[in-house]
Amino acid sequence: MDIPTSPSGSVPRARIVLQQCVSARVRVHSPPGSPVKYAEINEGIVVYVCFLKDCTKELLDKMVHMVLNLRYLKGKDAERVSALEFQGDILIVPQSTLGGRHRKRHVTYHYNTNKDIACELYDEFVRLCKAAVKSISKEDIVCRVRSGQYNNKCENMIVESGQYGLMTHLLEF
């Protein structure tokens, strides 16, 4: 089986898909019989993240920096701005299917890291994003970071793109 490579020829260790939105929500795990809970955001971005083999905690800082500082969003005057400059909300969602690779007529996920490691990486990625946003946030800037749960089906995932259309970007690390 071939090892999938990124356009640069290197083997990716993680993938992120970024999607600008006017609102988004994902259902989070609720105990049976309790009300359904959602992680919700207003205008901002949805960050879908997948950890592949050989991904380590050392890579997470670079991933967080790219998500928050890369200028890929449509700003108020149609200029490109970073997530921090945009000052919108951030919803982080685990998405292991981003590690899929077609093999004949099937999709396989042999290059994803194991679930236990992926869960640890996801929790740390969310923590680092929250810490980075909190460290630069000022009283007049409100940017909330919300997250889905690892190993939980993304049931009732709703993303409204509104005036941004399908503003979606793929990052490989």
Coordinates of N, CA and C in Angstrom, one line a residue:
M1 N 0.8 -1.2 0.0 CA 0.0 0.0 0.0 C 0.9 1.2 0.0
D2 N 0.6 2.2 -0.9 CA 1.4 3.4 -0.9 C 1.1 4.3 0.3
I3 N 2.1 5.0 0.7 CA 1.9 6.0 1.7 C 1.5 7.3 1.1
P4 N 0.3 7.8 1.5 CA -0.2 9.1 0.8 C 0.7 10.2 1.1
T5 N 1.0 11.1 0.1 CA 1.8 12.2 0.3 C 1.0 13.5 0.1
S6 N 1.5 14.6 0.6 CA 0.9 15.9 0.4 C 1.5 16.4 -0.9
P7 N 0.9 17.5 -1.4 CA 1.4 18.1 -2.7 C 2.9 18.4 -2.7
S8 N 3.5 18.6 -1.5 CA 4.9 18.9 -1.4 C 5.7 17.7 -1.5
G9 N 5.1 16.5 -1.4 CA 5.8 15.2 -1.5 C 6.1 14.6 -0.1
S10 N 5.8 15.3 0.9 CA 6.1 14.8 2.3 C 4.8 14.1 2.8
V11 N 5.1 13.2 3.7 CA 3.9 12.4 4.3 C 3.3 13.3 5.4
P12 N 2.0 13.6 5.2 CA 1.3 14.4 6.2 C 1.1 13.7 7.5
R13 N 1.1 14.5 8.6 CA 0.9 13.9 9.9 C -0.4 14.4 10.5
A14 N -1.0 15.4 9.9 CA -2.3 15.9 10.3 C -3.0 16.6 9.2
R15 N -4.3 16.7 9.2 CA -5.0 17.4 8.2 C -6.1 18.3 8.9
I16 N -6.3 19.5 8.4 CA -7.3 20.4 8.9 C -8.0 21.0 7.8
V17 N -9.4 21.0 7.9 CA -10.2 21.7 6.9 C -10.8 22.9 7.7
L18 N -10.7 24.1 7.1 CA -11.2 25.3 7.7 C -12.4 25.8 6.9
Q19 N -13.5 26.1 7.6 CA -14.7 26.6 6.8 C -15.2 27.8 7.5
Q20 N -15.3 28.9 6.8 CA -15.9 30.1 7.3 C -17.4 30.0 7.4
C21 N -18.0 30.6 8.4 CA -19.5 30.4 8.5 C -20.1 31.6 9.2
V22 N -21.4 31.7 9.1 CA -22.1 32.7 9.9 C -22.6 32.1 11.2
S23 N -22.7 30.8 11.2 CA -23.1 30.1 12.5 C -22.8 28.6 12.3
A24 N -22.6 27.9 13.4 CA -22.4 26.5 13.3 C -22.7 25.8 14.7
R25 N -23.1 24.6 14.6 CA -23.3 23.9 15.9 C -23.1 22.4 15.6
V26 N -22.7 21.7 16.7 CA -22.5 20.2 16.6 C -23.0 19.7 17.9
R27 N -23.7 18.6 17.8 CA -24.3 17.9 19.0 C -23.1 17.3 19.8
V28 N -23.1 17.5 21.1 CA -22.1 16.8 22.0 C -22.8 15.8 22.8
H29 N -22.0 14.9 23.3 CA -22.6 13.7 24.0 C -23.4 14.2 25.2
S30 N -24.6 13.7 25.3 CA -25.4 13.9 26.5 C -25.9 12.6 27.1
P31 N -25.9 12.4 28.4 CA -26.3 11.1 29.0 C -27.8 10.9 28.6
P32 N -28.1 9.6 28.4 CA -29.5 9.2 28.1 C -30.5 9.9 29.0
G33 N -31.6 10.4 28.5 CA -32.6 11.0 29.3 C -32.4 12.5 29.6
S34 N -31.2 13.0 29.3 CA -30.9 14.4 29.6 C -31.1 15.2 28.3
P35 N -31.3 16.5 28.5 CA -31.5 17.4 27.3 C -30.3 17.3 26.3
V36 N -30.6 17.4 25.1 CA -29.5 17.4 24.0 C -28.7 18.7 24.2
K37 N -27.4 18.5 24.1 CA -26.5 19.7 24.2 C -25.7 19.9 22.9
Y38 N -25.4 21.2 22.6 CA -24.7 21.5 21.4 C -23.5 22.4 21.8
A39 N -22.4 22.3 21.0 CA -21.4 23.3 21.0 C -21.7 24.2 19.8
E40 N -22.0 25.5 20.1 CA -22.4 26.4 19.0 C -21.5 27.6 18.9
I41 N -21.5 28.2 17.7 CA -20.8 29.4 17.5 C -21.6 30.3 16.6
N42 N -21.3 31.6 16.7 CA -21.9 32.6 15.8 C -20.9 32.7 14.6
E43 N -20.8 33.9 14.0 CA -19.9 34.1 12.9 C -18.5 33.7 13.2
G44 N -17.8 33.0 12.4 CA -16.4 32.6 12.6 C -16.0 31.4 11.7
I45 N -15.3 30.5 12.3 CA -14.8 29.3 11.5 C -15.1 28.0 12.2
V46 N -15.2 27.0 11.4 CA -15.2 25.6 11.9 C -13.9 25.0 11.5
V47 N -13.3 24.3 12.4 CA -12.0 23.7 12.2 C -12.2 22.2 12.4
Y48 N -12.1 21.5 11.3 CA -12.2 20.0 11.3 C -10.8 19.5 11.3
V49 N -10.5 18.6 12.3 CA -9.1 18.2 12.5 C -9.0 16.7 12.5
C50 N -7.9 16.1 11.8 CA -7.7 14.7 11.8 C -6.2 14.5 12.1
F51 N -5.9 13.6 12.9 CA -4.5 13.3 13.2 C -4.1 11.9 12.6
L52 N -3.0 12.0 11.8 CA -2.5 10.8 11.1 C -1.3 10.2 11.8
K53 N -0.8 9.1 11.3 CA 0.3 8.4 12.0 C 1.5 9.4 12.1
D54 N 2.3 9.2 13.1 CA 3.5 10.0 13.3 C 3.2 11.5 13.8
C55 N 1.9 11.8 14.0 CA 1.6 13.1 14.6 C 2.0 13.1 16.0
T56 N 2.6 14.2 16.5 CA 3.0 14.3 17.8 C 2.6 15.6 18.4
K57 N 2.6 15.7 19.7 CA 2.2 17.0 20.4 C 3.1 18.2 20.0
E58 N 4.3 17.9 19.6 CA 5.2 19.0 19.1 C 4.6 19.7 17.9
L59 N 3.9 19.0 17.1 CA 3.3 19.5 15.8 C 2.1 20.5 16.1
L60 N 1.5 20.3 17.3 CA 0.2 21.0 17.6 C 0.4 22.5 17.6
D61 N 1.6 23.0 18.2 CA 1.8 24.4 18.2 C 1.8 25.0 16.8
K62 N 2.4 24.4 15.9 CA 2.4 24.8 14.5 C 1.0 24.8 13.9
M63 N 0.3 23.8 14.2 CA -1.1 23.7 13.7 C -2.0 24.9 14.2
V64 N -1.9 25.1 15.5 CA -2.6 26.2 16.2 C -2.2 27.5 15.6
H65 N -0.9 27.7 15.4 CA -0.5 29.0 14.8 C -1.0 29.2 13.4
M66 N -1.0 28.2 12.6 CA -1.6 28.3 11.2 C -3.1 28.6 11.3
V67 N -3.8 27.9 12.1 CA -5.3 28.1 12.1 C -5.6 29.5 12.5
L68 N -4.9 30.1 13.5 CA -5.2 31.4 14.0 C -4.6 32.5 13.3
N69 N -3.5 32.3 12.6 CA -2.7 33.4 12.0 C -2.7 33.5 10.5
L70 N -3.0 32.4 9.8 CA -3.0 32.4 8.3 C -4.2 33.2 7.8
R71 N -3.9 34.1 6.8 CA -5.0 35.0 6.3 C -5.7 34.3 5.2
Y72 N -6.8 33.6 5.6 CA -7.7 32.9 4.7 C -9.2 33.3 4.7
L73 N -9.5 34.1 5.7 CA -11.0 34.5 5.8 C -11.3 35.7 5.1
K74 N -12.6 35.8 4.6 CA -13.0 37.1 4.0 C -13.4 38.0 5.1
G75 N -12.7 39.2 5.1 CA -13.0 40.2 6.2 C -14.2 41.1 5.8
K76 N -14.4 42.1 6.6 CA -15.6 43.0 6.3 C -15.5 43.7 5.0
D77 N -14.3 44.0 4.6 CA -14.1 44.8 3.3 C -13.6 43.8 2.2
A78 N -13.9 42.6 2.3 CA -13.5 41.5 1.3 C -12.0 41.3 1.3
E79 N -11.2 41.8 2.2 CA -9.8 41.5 2.3 C -9.6 40.2 3.0
R80 N -8.4 39.6 2.9 CA -8.1 38.4 3.6 C -7.6 38.7 5.0
V81 N -8.2 38.1 6.0 CA -7.7 38.3 7.3 C -7.6 36.9 8.0
S82 N -6.8 37.0 9.1 CA -6.6 35.7 9.9 C -7.8 35.6 10.9
A83 N -7.9 34.4 11.5 CA -9.0 34.2 12.5 C -8.9 35.2 13.6
L84 N -7.7 35.5 14.1 CA -7.5 36.4 15.2 C -8.0 37.8 14.7
E85 N -7.6 38.2 13.5 CA -8.0 39.6 13.0 C -9.5 39.6 12.8
F86 N -10.1 38.5 12.3 CA -11.5 38.4 12.0 C -12.4 38.6 13.3
Q87 N -11.9 38.1 14.4 CA -12.5 38.2 15.7 C -13.9 37.5 15.8
G88 N -13.9 36.4 15.1 CA -15.1 35.5 15.1 C -14.9 34.4 16.1
D89 N -15.9 33.6 16.2 CA -15.9 32.4 17.0 C -15.2 31.2 16.3
I90 N -14.7 30.2 17.1 CA -14.1 29.1 16.5 C -14.7 27.8 17.1
L91 N -15.1 26.9 16.2 CA -15.7 25.6 16.6 C -14.7 24.5 16.1
I92 N -14.2 23.8 17.0 CA -13.2 22.7 16.6 C -14.0 21.4 16.7
V93 N -13.9 20.6 15.6 CA -14.6 19.4 15.5 C -13.6 18.2 15.0
P94 N -13.6 17.1 15.7 CA -12.7 16.0 15.3 C -13.3 15.4 14.1
Q95 N -12.5 15.1 13.1 CA -13.0 14.5 11.8 C -12.1 13.5 11.3
S96 N -12.1 12.3 11.8 CA -11.2 11.3 11.4 C -11.3 10.9 10.0
T97 N -12.4 11.1 9.3 CA -12.6 10.8 7.9 C -11.7 11.6 7.0
L98 N -11.1 12.6 7.5 CA -10.1 13.4 6.7 C -8.9 12.6 6.4
G99 N -8.7 11.5 7.1 CA -7.5 10.6 6.9 C -7.8 9.5 5.9
G100 N -8.9 9.5 5.4 CA -9.3 8.5 4.4 C -8.5 8.5 3.1
R101 N -8.3 7.3 2.6 CA -7.6 7.2 1.3 C -8.3 6.1 0.5
H102 N -8.6 6.4 -0.7 CA -9.3 5.4 -1.5 C -8.4 4.2 -1.9
R103 N -8.9 3.1 -1.8 CA -8.2 1.9 -2.2 C -9.1 1.0 -3.0
K104 N -8.9 1.0 -4.3 CA -9.8 0.4 -5.3 C -11.2 1.1 -5.1
R105 N -12.2 0.4 -4.7 CA -13.5 0.9 -4.6 C -13.9 1.2 -3.1
H106 N -13.0 1.3 -2.2 CA -13.3 1.5 -0.8 C -12.4 2.7 -0.3
V107 N -12.8 3.2 0.9 CA -12.0 4.2 1.6 C -11.5 3.5 2.8
T108 N -10.2 3.6 3.0 CA -9.5 3.0 4.2 C -8.9 4.2 5.1
Y109 N -8.7 3.8 6.3 CA -8.2 4.8 7.3 C -7.0 4.3 8.0
H110 N -6.2 3.5 7.3 CA -5.0 2.9 7.9 C -3.9 3.9 8.3
Y111 N -4.0 5.1 7.8 CA -3.0 6.1 8.1 C -3.4 7.0 9.3
N112 N -4.6 6.9 9.8 CA -5.0 7.6 11.0 C -4.2 7.1 12.2
T113 N -3.9 8.0 13.1 CA -3.3 7.5 14.4 C -4.4 6.7 15.2
N114 N -3.9 6.0 16.2 CA -4.9 5.2 16.9 C -5.8 6.1 17.7
K115 N -7.0 5.6 18.1 CA -8.0 6.5 18.8 C -7.5 7.1 20.1
D116 N -6.8 6.4 20.9 CA -6.4 6.9 22.2 C -5.4 8.1 22.0
I117 N -4.5 7.9 21.1 CA -3.5 9.0 20.8 C -4.2 10.2 20.2
A118 N -5.1 9.9 19.3 CA -5.9 11.0 18.6 C -6.7 11.8 19.6
C119 N -7.3 11.1 20.5 CA -8.1 11.8 21.6 C -7.2 12.7 22.4
E120 N -6.0 12.2 22.8 CA -5.1 13.1 23.5 C -4.7 14.3 22.7
L121 N -4.3 14.0 21.4 CA -3.9 15.1 20.6 C -5.0 16.1 20.4
Y122 N -6.3 15.6 20.2 CA -7.4 16.5 20.0 C -7.6 17.4 21.3
D123 N -7.6 16.8 22.4 CA -7.8 17.6 23.7 C -6.7 18.6 23.8
E124 N -5.5 18.3 23.5 CA -4.4 19.2 23.6 C -4.5 20.3 22.6
F125 N -4.9 20.0 21.4 CA -5.1 21.0 20.3 C -6.2 22.0 20.7
V126 N -7.3 21.5 21.3 CA -8.4 22.4 21.7 C -7.8 23.3 22.9
R127 N -7.1 22.7 23.8 CA -6.5 23.5 24.9 C -5.6 24.6 24.4
L128 N -4.7 24.2 23.5 CA -3.8 25.2 22.9 C -4.5 26.3 22.2
C129 N -5.6 26.0 21.4 CA -6.3 27.0 20.7 C -7.0 28.0 21.7
K130 N -7.6 27.5 22.8 CA -8.2 28.3 23.8 C -7.2 29.2 24.5
A131 N -6.0 28.6 24.8 CA -5.0 29.4 25.5 C -4.5 30.5 24.6
A132 N -4.3 30.2 23.3 CA -3.8 31.2 22.4 C -4.7 32.4 22.2
V133 N -6.0 32.0 22.1 CA -7.0 33.1 21.9 C -7.2 33.9 23.2
K134 N -7.1 33.2 24.3 CA -7.2 33.9 25.6 C -6.1 34.9 25.8
S135 N -4.9 34.5 25.4 CA -3.7 35.3 25.6 C -3.7 36.6 24.9
I136 N -4.4 36.6 23.7 CA -4.4 37.9 22.9 C -5.7 38.6 23.0
S137 N -6.7 38.0 23.6 CA -8.1 38.6 23.7 C -8.0 39.8 24.6
K138 N -8.7 40.9 24.2 CA -8.9 42.1 25.0 C -10.3 42.2 25.3
E139 N -10.6 43.1 26.2 CA -12.0 43.3 26.7 C -13.0 43.6 25.5
D140 N -12.5 44.3 24.5 CA -13.4 44.7 23.4 C -13.5 43.7 22.3
I141 N -12.7 42.6 22.4 CA -12.6 41.6 21.4 C -13.2 40.3 22.1
V142 N -14.3 39.8 21.5 CA -14.9 38.6 22.0 C -14.7 37.5 21.0
C143 N -13.9 36.5 21.3 CA -13.7 35.4 20.4 C -13.9 34.1 21.2
R144 N -14.9 33.3 21.0 CA -15.1 32.1 21.8 C -14.6 30.9 21.0
V145 N -14.0 30.0 21.8 CA -13.5 28.7 21.2 C -14.4 27.6 21.8
R146 N -15.1 26.9 20.9 CA -16.0 25.8 21.3 C -15.4 24.5 20.7
S147 N -15.8 23.4 21.2 CA -15.3 22.2 20.6 C -16.4 21.0 20.7
G148 N -16.3 20.2 19.7 CA -17.1 18.9 19.8 C -16.3 17.9 20.6
Q149 N -16.7 16.7 20.6 CA -16.1 15.7 21.5 C -15.4 14.6 20.6
Y150 N -14.2 14.2 21.0 CA -13.6 13.1 20.2 C -14.3 11.8 20.4
N151 N -14.4 11.0 19.4 CA -15.0 9.7 19.5 C -16.5 9.8 19.7
N152 N -17.1 10.9 19.2 CA -18.6 11.0 19.3 C -19.0 11.4 17.9
K153 N -20.1 10.7 17.4 CA -20.6 11.0 16.1 C -21.0 12.5 16.0
C154 N -20.6 13.1 14.9 CA -21.0 14.5 14.7 C -22.5 14.5 14.2
E155 N -23.3 14.1 15.1 CA -24.8 14.2 14.8 C -25.3 15.6 14.8
N156 N -26.2 15.9 13.9 CA -26.8 17.2 13.9 C -25.8 18.3 13.7
M157 N -24.8 18.1 12.9 CA -23.8 19.1 12.6 C -24.5 20.1 11.6
I158 N -24.5 21.3 11.9 CA -25.1 22.3 11.0 C -24.1 23.5 10.9
V159 N -23.8 23.8 9.6 CA -22.9 24.9 9.3 C -23.7 25.8 8.3
E160 N -23.8 27.1 8.6 CA -24.5 28.0 7.7 C -23.4 28.9 7.2
S161 N -23.2 28.9 5.9 CA -22.1 29.6 5.3 C -22.5 31.1 4.9
G162 N -23.8 31.3 4.7 CA -24.3 32.7 4.5 C -23.6 33.3 3.4
Q163 N -23.2 34.6 3.6 CA -22.6 35.4 2.5 C -21.2 34.9 2.1
Y164 N -20.6 34.0 2.9 CA -19.3 33.5 2.6 C -19.2 32.4 1.6
G165 N -20.4 31.9 1.3 CA -20.4 30.7 0.3 C -19.6 29.6 0.9
L166 N -19.1 28.7 0.1 CA -18.3 27.6 0.6 C -16.8 28.0 0.7
M167 N -16.5 28.8 1.6 CA -15.1 29.3 1.9 C -14.4 28.2 2.7
T168 N -13.8 27.2 2.0 CA -13.2 26.1 2.7 C -11.8 25.9 2.3
H169 N -10.9 25.6 3.2 CA -9.5 25.4 2.9 C -9.0 24.1 3.6
L170 N -8.0 23.4 2.9 CA -7.4 22.3 3.5 C -5.9 22.6 3.8
L171 N -5.5 22.2 5.0 CA -4.1 22.4 5.5 C -3.6 21.0 5.8
E172 N -2.4 20.7 5.4 CA -1.7 19.5 5.8 C -0.4 19.9 6.5
F173 N -0.1 19.1 7.5 CA 1.1 19.3 8.3 C 1.9 18.1 8.3

